[in-house]
Amino acid sequence: MTGVTGVTGFDPDRVKCVVWDLDGTLWDEIAVESPTDYLPTPRPEMLAVIDALAARGVLSSLASRSAPAVLDRLTAVPELRERFLAPQVSWQDKSESLRRIAKDLGIAVEALVLVDDSPYERAEVEALLPGVRTLAPEDVPALLAAFEGREVTPESRERVNRYRTEETRRALGERFQGTREEFLRWCEMRLTLGAAVPDEVPRALELAARTHRLNSSGLSPERLRALAASDGHELYTARMADRFGAYGIIGAALVDRSTPGTWSVPLLALSCRVAGRGAAAAFLFWLMERARDAGAEEFRVTLRPTDANLEMRILLRQAGLRRTEDTGDAGAESAVLARTLHGDLPKPPDWLHVSTRESTRESARKDAEA
């Protein structure tokens, strides 16, 4: 198997989580052979890299072929437990552990990188999960170097904490006595939409580069930056919060208003963390309403179908958008979907409170004056 091992050609924008082996990787010894209940001492340089990655918004998890009791011992150590999300320690194949980690985190398995000292384990993952990059421990400095010099947004710095909040949210959802819709309503979900301000642009570029499941066109950050700064284009962002806390900026949309009577959306992108909660639909429907209020008669979205963005494609179809003969800006494989803005437009789910940034500011001003 070639093309996945090592850091050559490494694209850090695709990496959301690094999965670490334990024995011979995170520490030198074999934990299950320890004569006591104490864990081997982790390598300080590995912990430093894990912390440096977390500061850049990259999650860490564990996949070790060992006795499950090792995980119990590890989670009893706060400084280790807090570094790893969705850890897997069992005798199952590493490829299966990685699938479970991706599922638990709600990300594509291709967004994982495995660091493992065993050539056999790396080969097993490469064979069964060919989209996953695998590295040996000696590749770790180059892994970290690949992220150097990249802009770090506030959402990136808070990503690990927000995934931990998501673990709490998911656990409560599993125990909730009621329907999924009732749980979402109980969460008191709030979506705030508006034109992007300058300090939100880096996050919009990050969403363009790092989202795949809820990304309409795969427009590159460089192209997005250029279009957003050009005449006739507007960039919008979406923030989300619920009773557990703030998600931060979870969505970005670029609107092209250069054609009279038409609003075109070259990019609609949302974080996979909000998949299944109605945020993508609410953002799209709000853009349609805003377009109609501005006098537009037609609404268009550029779509580049991929294996990952089926959910976005279904949403666009449910919103009444149909393919035209036009070719989109994102490349030869993209198309434009369009619909009229006459008649009834779809509404966001009723469990999601949607407001504009302007109305939120006005409400806050009135509260301050009261």
Tab-separated table of N, CA and C in Angstrom, residues 10 17 19 26-27 31-32 37 51 120 130 134 148 153 158 177 201 216 243 287 295 304 316 332:
chain	number	residue	atom	x	y	z
A	10	PHE	N	1.139	15.941	2.661
A	10	PHE	CA	0.184	15.994	3.764
A	10	PHE	C	-0.663	17.260	3.677
A	17	CYS	N	-8.571	14.871	13.563
A	17	CYS	CA	-8.232	14.117	14.770
A	17	CYS	C	-7.027	13.221	14.502
A	19	VAL	N	-5.102	9.990	15.967
A	19	VAL	CA	-5.360	8.827	16.813
A	19	VAL	C	-4.021	8.201	17.186
A	26	LEU	N	2.745	6.125	22.610
A	26	LEU	CA	2.538	7.144	23.651
A	26	LEU	C	3.509	6.937	24.803
A	27	TRP	N	3.801	5.669	25.095
A	27	TRP	CA	4.806	5.326	26.105
A	27	TRP	C	5.642	4.161	25.615
A	31	ALA	N	1.544	-1.746	28.508
A	31	ALA	CA	0.751	-1.488	29.711
A	31	ALA	C	0.178	-2.759	30.317
A	32	VAL	N	-0.286	-3.686	29.481
A	32	VAL	CA	-0.946	-4.875	30.004
A	32	VAL	C	0.033	-5.786	30.732
A	37	ASP	N	-1.025	-1.680	38.904
A	37	ASP	CA	-2.114	-0.987	38.222
A	37	ASP	C	-1.693	0.367	37.666
A	51	ASP	N	-0.780	18.471	22.984
A	51	ASP	CA	-1.238	19.777	23.463
A	51	ASP	C	-1.082	20.850	22.381
A	120	TYR	N	2.753	-3.437	11.108
A	120	TYR	CA	1.592	-4.287	10.829
A	120	TYR	C	0.286	-3.512	11.022
A	130	PRO	N	-8.207	3.051	3.176
A	130	PRO	CA	-7.160	3.654	2.334
A	130	PRO	C	-7.125	5.178	2.370
A	134	THR	N	-1.366	7.232	7.810
A	134	THR	CA	-0.727	6.585	8.952
A	134	THR	C	0.716	7.054	9.068
A	148	GLU	N	2.332	24.374	11.398
A	148	GLU	CA	2.971	25.630	11.786
A	148	GLU	C	2.642	26.734	10.781
A	153	THR	N	-8.090	30.138	14.490
A	153	THR	CA	-9.270	30.922	14.825
A	153	THR	C	-9.705	30.628	16.258
A	158	GLU	N	-10.951	26.486	20.704
A	158	GLU	CA	-11.968	25.939	21.603
A	158	GLU	C	-12.511	24.586	21.130
A	177	GLN	N	-35.889	11.125	27.941
A	177	GLN	CA	-37.154	10.408	27.814
A	177	GLN	C	-38.090	11.202	26.909
A	201	VAL	N	-13.946	36.486	9.090
A	201	VAL	CA	-13.521	35.958	7.788
A	201	VAL	C	-12.574	34.760	7.917
A	216	SER	N	-21.349	22.744	0.062
A	216	SER	CA	-22.024	22.633	-1.232
A	216	SER	C	-21.066	22.507	-2.405
A	243	ARG	N	-28.424	25.374	25.459
A	243	ARG	CA	-28.349	25.448	26.905
A	243	ARG	C	-27.019	24.934	27.452
A	287	LEU	N	-31.409	32.580	3.912
A	287	LEU	CA	-30.827	33.224	2.734
A	287	LEU	C	-31.886	33.418	1.653
A	295	GLY	N	-35.637	41.697	-3.269
A	295	GLY	CA	-36.186	41.857	-4.601
A	295	GLY	C	-35.769	40.792	-5.610
A	304	ARG	N	-21.143	20.913	-5.982
A	304	ARG	CA	-20.161	19.962	-6.505
A	304	ARG	C	-20.361	18.655	-5.745
A	316	LEU	N	-30.630	20.492	-0.425
A	316	LEU	CA	-30.890	21.394	-1.541
A	316	LEU	C	-32.099	20.927	-2.356
A	332	ALA	N	-15.150	21.941	-13.093
A	332	ALA	CA	-15.908	21.351	-14.182
A	332	ALA	C	-16.961	20.371	-13.694
